[in-house]
Short mmCIF file of C-alpha atoms in Angstrom, two decimals:
data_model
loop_
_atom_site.label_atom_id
_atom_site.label_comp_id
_atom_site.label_asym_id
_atom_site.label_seq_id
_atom_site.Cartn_x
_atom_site.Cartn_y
_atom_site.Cartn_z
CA UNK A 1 96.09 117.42 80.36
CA UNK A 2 99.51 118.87 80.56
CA UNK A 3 101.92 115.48 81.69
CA UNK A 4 105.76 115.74 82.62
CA UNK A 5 107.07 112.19 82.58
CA UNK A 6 110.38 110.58 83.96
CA UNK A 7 112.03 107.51 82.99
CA UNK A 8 113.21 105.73 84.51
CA UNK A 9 111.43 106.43 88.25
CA UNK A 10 114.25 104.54 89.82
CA UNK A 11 117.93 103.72 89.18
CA UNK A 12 121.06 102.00 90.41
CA UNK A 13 124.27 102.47 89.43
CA UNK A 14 127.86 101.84 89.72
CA UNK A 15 130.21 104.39 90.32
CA UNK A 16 132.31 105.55 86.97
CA UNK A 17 129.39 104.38 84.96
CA UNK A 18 127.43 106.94 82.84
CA UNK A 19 123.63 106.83 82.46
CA UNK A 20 120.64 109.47 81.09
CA UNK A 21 117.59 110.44 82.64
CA UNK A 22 114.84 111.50 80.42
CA UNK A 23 111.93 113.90 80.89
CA UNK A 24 109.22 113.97 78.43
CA UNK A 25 106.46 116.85 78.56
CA UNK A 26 103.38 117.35 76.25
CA UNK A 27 103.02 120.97 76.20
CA UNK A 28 104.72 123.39 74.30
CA UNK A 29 106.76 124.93 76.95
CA UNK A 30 110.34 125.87 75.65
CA UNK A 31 111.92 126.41 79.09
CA UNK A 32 112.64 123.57 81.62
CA UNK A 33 113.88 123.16 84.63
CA UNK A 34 115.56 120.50 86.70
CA UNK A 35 115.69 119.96 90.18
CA UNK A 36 117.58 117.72 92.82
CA UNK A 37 116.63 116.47 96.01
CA UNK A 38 118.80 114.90 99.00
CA UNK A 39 117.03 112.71 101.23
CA UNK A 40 115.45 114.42 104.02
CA UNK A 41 116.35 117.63 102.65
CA UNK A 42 114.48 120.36 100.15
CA UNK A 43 114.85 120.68 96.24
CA UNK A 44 117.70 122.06 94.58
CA UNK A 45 117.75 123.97 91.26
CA UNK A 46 120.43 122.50 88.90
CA UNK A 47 119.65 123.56 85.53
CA UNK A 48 117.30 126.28 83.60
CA UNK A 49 117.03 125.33 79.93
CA UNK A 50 115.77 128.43 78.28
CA UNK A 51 115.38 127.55 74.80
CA UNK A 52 115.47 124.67 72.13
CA UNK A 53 119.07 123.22 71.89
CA UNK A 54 119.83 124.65 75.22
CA UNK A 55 122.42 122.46 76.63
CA UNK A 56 124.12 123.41 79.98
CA UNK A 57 126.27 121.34 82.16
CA UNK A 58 128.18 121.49 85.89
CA UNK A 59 130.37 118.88 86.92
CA UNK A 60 129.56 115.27 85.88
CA UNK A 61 125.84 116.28 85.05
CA UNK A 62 124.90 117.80 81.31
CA UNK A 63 121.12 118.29 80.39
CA UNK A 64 119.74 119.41 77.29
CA UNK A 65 116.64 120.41 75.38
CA UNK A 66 114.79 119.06 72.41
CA UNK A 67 111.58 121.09 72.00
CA UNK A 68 110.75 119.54 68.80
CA UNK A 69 110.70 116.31 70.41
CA UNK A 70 109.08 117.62 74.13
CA UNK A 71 112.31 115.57 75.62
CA UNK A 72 114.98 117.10 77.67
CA UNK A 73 118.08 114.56 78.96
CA UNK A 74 120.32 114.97 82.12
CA UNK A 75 123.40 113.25 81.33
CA UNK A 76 125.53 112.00 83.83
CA UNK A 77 129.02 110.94 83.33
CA UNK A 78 131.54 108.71 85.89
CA UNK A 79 129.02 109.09 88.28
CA UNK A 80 130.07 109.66 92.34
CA UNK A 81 128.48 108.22 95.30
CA UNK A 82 127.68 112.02 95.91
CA UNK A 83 125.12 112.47 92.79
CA UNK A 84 122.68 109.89 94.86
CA UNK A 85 119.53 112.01 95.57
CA UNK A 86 116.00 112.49 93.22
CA UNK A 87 116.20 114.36 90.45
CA UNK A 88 113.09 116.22 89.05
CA UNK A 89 112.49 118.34 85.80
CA UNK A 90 109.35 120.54 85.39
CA UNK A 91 107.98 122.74 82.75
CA UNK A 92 105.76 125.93 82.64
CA UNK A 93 102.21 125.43 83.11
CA UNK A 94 99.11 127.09 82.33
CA UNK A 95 100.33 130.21 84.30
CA UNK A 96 102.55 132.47 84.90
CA UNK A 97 103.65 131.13 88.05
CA UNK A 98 103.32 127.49 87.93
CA UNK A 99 105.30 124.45 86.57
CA UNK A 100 104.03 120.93 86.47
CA UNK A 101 106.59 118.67 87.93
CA UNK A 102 108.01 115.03 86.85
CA UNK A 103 107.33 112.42 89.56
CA UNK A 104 111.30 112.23 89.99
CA UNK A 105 114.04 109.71 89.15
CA UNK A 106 115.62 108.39 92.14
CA UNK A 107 119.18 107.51 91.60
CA UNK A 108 121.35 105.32 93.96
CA UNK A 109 124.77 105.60 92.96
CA UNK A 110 127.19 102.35 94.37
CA UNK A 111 130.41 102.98 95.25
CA UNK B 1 119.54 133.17 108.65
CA UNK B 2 119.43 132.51 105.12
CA UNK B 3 117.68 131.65 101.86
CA UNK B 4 114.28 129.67 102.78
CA UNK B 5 113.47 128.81 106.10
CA UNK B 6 110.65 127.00 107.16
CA UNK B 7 109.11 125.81 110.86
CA UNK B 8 108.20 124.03 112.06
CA UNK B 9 110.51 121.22 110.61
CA UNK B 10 108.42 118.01 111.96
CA UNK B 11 104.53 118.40 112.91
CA UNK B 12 102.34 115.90 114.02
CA UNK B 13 98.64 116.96 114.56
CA UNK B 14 94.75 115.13 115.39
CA UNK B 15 92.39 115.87 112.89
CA UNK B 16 90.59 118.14 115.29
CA UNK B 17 93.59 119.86 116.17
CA UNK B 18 94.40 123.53 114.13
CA UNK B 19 98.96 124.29 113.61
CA UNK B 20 100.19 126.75 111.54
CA UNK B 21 103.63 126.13 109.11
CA UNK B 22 105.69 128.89 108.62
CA UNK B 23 107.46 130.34 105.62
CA UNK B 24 110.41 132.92 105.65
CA UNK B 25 112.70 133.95 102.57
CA UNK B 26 115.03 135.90 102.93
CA UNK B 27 115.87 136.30 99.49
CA UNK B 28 114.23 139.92 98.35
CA UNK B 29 111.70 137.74 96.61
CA UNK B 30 108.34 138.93 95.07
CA UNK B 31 106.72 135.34 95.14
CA UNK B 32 106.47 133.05 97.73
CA UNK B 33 105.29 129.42 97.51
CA UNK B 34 103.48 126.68 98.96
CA UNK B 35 103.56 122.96 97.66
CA UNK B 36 102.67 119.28 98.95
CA UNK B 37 105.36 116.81 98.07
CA UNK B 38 103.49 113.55 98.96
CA UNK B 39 105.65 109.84 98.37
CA UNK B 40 105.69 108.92 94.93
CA UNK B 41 103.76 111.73 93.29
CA UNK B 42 105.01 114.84 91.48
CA UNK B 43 104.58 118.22 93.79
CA UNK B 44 101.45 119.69 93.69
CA UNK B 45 101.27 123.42 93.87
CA UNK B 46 98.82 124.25 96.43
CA UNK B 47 99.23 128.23 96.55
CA UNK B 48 101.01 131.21 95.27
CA UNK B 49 101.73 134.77 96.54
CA UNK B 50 103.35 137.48 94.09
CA UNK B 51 103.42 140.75 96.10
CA UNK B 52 101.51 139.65 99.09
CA UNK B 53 98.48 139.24 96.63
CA UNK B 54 97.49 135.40 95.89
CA UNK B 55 97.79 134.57 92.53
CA UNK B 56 97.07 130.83 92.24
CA UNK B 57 95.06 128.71 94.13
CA UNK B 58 94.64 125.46 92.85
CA UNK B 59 91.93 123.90 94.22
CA UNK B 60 93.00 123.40 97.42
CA UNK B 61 90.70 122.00 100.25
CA UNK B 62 89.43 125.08 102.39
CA UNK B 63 90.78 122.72 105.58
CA UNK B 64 94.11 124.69 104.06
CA UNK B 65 94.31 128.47 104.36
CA UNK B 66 97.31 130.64 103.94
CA UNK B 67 98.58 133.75 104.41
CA UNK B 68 100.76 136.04 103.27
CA UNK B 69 101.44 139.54 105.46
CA UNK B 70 104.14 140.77 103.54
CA UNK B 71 106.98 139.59 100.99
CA UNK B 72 109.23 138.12 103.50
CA UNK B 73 106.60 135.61 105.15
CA UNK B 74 104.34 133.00 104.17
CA UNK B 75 101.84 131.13 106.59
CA UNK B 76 99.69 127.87 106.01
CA UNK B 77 96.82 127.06 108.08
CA UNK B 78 95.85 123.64 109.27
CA UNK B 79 92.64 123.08 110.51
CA UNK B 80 90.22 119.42 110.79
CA UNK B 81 93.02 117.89 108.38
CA UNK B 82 92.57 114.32 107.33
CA UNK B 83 95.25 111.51 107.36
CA UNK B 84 95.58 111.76 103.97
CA UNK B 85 97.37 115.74 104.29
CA UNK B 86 100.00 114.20 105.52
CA UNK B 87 102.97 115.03 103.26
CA UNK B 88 105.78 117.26 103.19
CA UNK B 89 105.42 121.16 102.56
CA UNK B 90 107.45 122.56 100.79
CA UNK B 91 107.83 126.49 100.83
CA UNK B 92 109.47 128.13 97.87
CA UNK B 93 110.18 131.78 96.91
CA UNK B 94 111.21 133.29 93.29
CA UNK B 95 112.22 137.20 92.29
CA UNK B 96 109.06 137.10 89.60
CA UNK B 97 106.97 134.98 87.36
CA UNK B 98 108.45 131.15 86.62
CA UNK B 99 107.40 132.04 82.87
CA UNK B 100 110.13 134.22 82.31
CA UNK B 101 112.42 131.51 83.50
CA UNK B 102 113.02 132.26 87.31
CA UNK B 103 114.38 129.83 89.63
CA UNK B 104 112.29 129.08 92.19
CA UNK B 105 114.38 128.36 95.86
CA UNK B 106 112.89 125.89 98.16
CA UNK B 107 112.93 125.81 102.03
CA UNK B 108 113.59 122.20 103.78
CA UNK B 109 109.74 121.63 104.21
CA UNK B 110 107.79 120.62 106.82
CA UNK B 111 106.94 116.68 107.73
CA UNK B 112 103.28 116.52 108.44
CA UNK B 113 101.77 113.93 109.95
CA UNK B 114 97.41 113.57 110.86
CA UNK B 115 96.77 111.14 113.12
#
């Protein structure tokens, strides 16, 4: 069974702190994606990793791509109270048009 | 209007009752989307269109139907739903196939709630 899983599911943070979300995946998918989601609001594309070692980054947040180890990281440095929201990575699934999503990390960032 | 747009925004329906949710991209897309974001569970692709042909349908409860006129629209039909279908659909849209690394763009969904 093809699993995408997030750790941690939930997380609260200080402001100027830095913290990593991880997203491990058991297939042998070499692109990921991440996602973010505002309350009340629809998902967001951040990042499209395309290939092993990929790293790409935009503002405070950095993810990256192991496919060796199935593991891709968004980094996020001196978080804001503005980076609160769910963040969600999927990879490719059995078809062409279909990824199998990560139950999402919810971050609350204090200020 | 722009992007994904979906309607209606908030939708709450008897389980005898038959709605329709409503897709629109605006986008130039080839692929259109539907998904089930439910509390606490990752999103569950219910169906996919890739020039107005479905290409996925993953196993879906025939109480769900879509449809999918042309490129631009996409249409899911509720009918004898059960308190469980109540979720949030999500519409999404991409220019081709995921596996050759597309981004997919999302609409705001539609809250669904079966009494």
């Amino acid at each position: 069974e093809l699993k995408v899983e997030q750790n941690p599911l939930f997380l609260s943070m200080q402001e100027g702190k830095n913290y990593t979300i991880y997203c491990n995946y058991s297939t042998t998918s070499d692109r990921l994606y991440w996602y973010r989601q505002d309350p009340g609001k629809s998902l967001e594309s951040l990042f499209v990793l395309l290939s092993n070692g990929a790293v790409k980054q935009e503002g405070r947040l950095m993810a990256s791509l192991d496919t060796k180890a199935r593991l891709s990281t968004l980094h996020i440095t001196a978080a804001v109270h503005d980076l609160s929201a769910t963040y969600f990575c999927a990879v490719e699934g059995d078809s062409n048009y279909q990824l199998i999503w990560g139950a999402g990390t919810k971050l609350i960032i204090k200020p | 209007e722009t992007g994904v747009t979906q309607t209606p925004r908030h939708l709450v329906m008897g389980m005898t009752n038959k709605k329709s949710l409503k897709c629109e991209q605006h986008l130039g897309h080839n692929a259109m989307y539907w998904y089930k974001q439910s509390a606490k569970k990752p999103l569950e692709l219910m169906f996919v269109y890739s020039l107005e042909e479905r290409v996925e349908n993953n196993s879906v409860p025939s109480r769900f139907s879509p449809e999918c006129p042309n490129s631009s629209h996409l249409f899911l039909h509720l009918h004898t739903l059960q308190p469980e279908d109540s979720a949030l659909y999500l519409c999404a849209s991409s220019q081709g196939q995921l596996i050759a690394g597309e981004t997919q763009y999302f609409g705001p969904g539609t809250r669904l709630l079966v009494l």
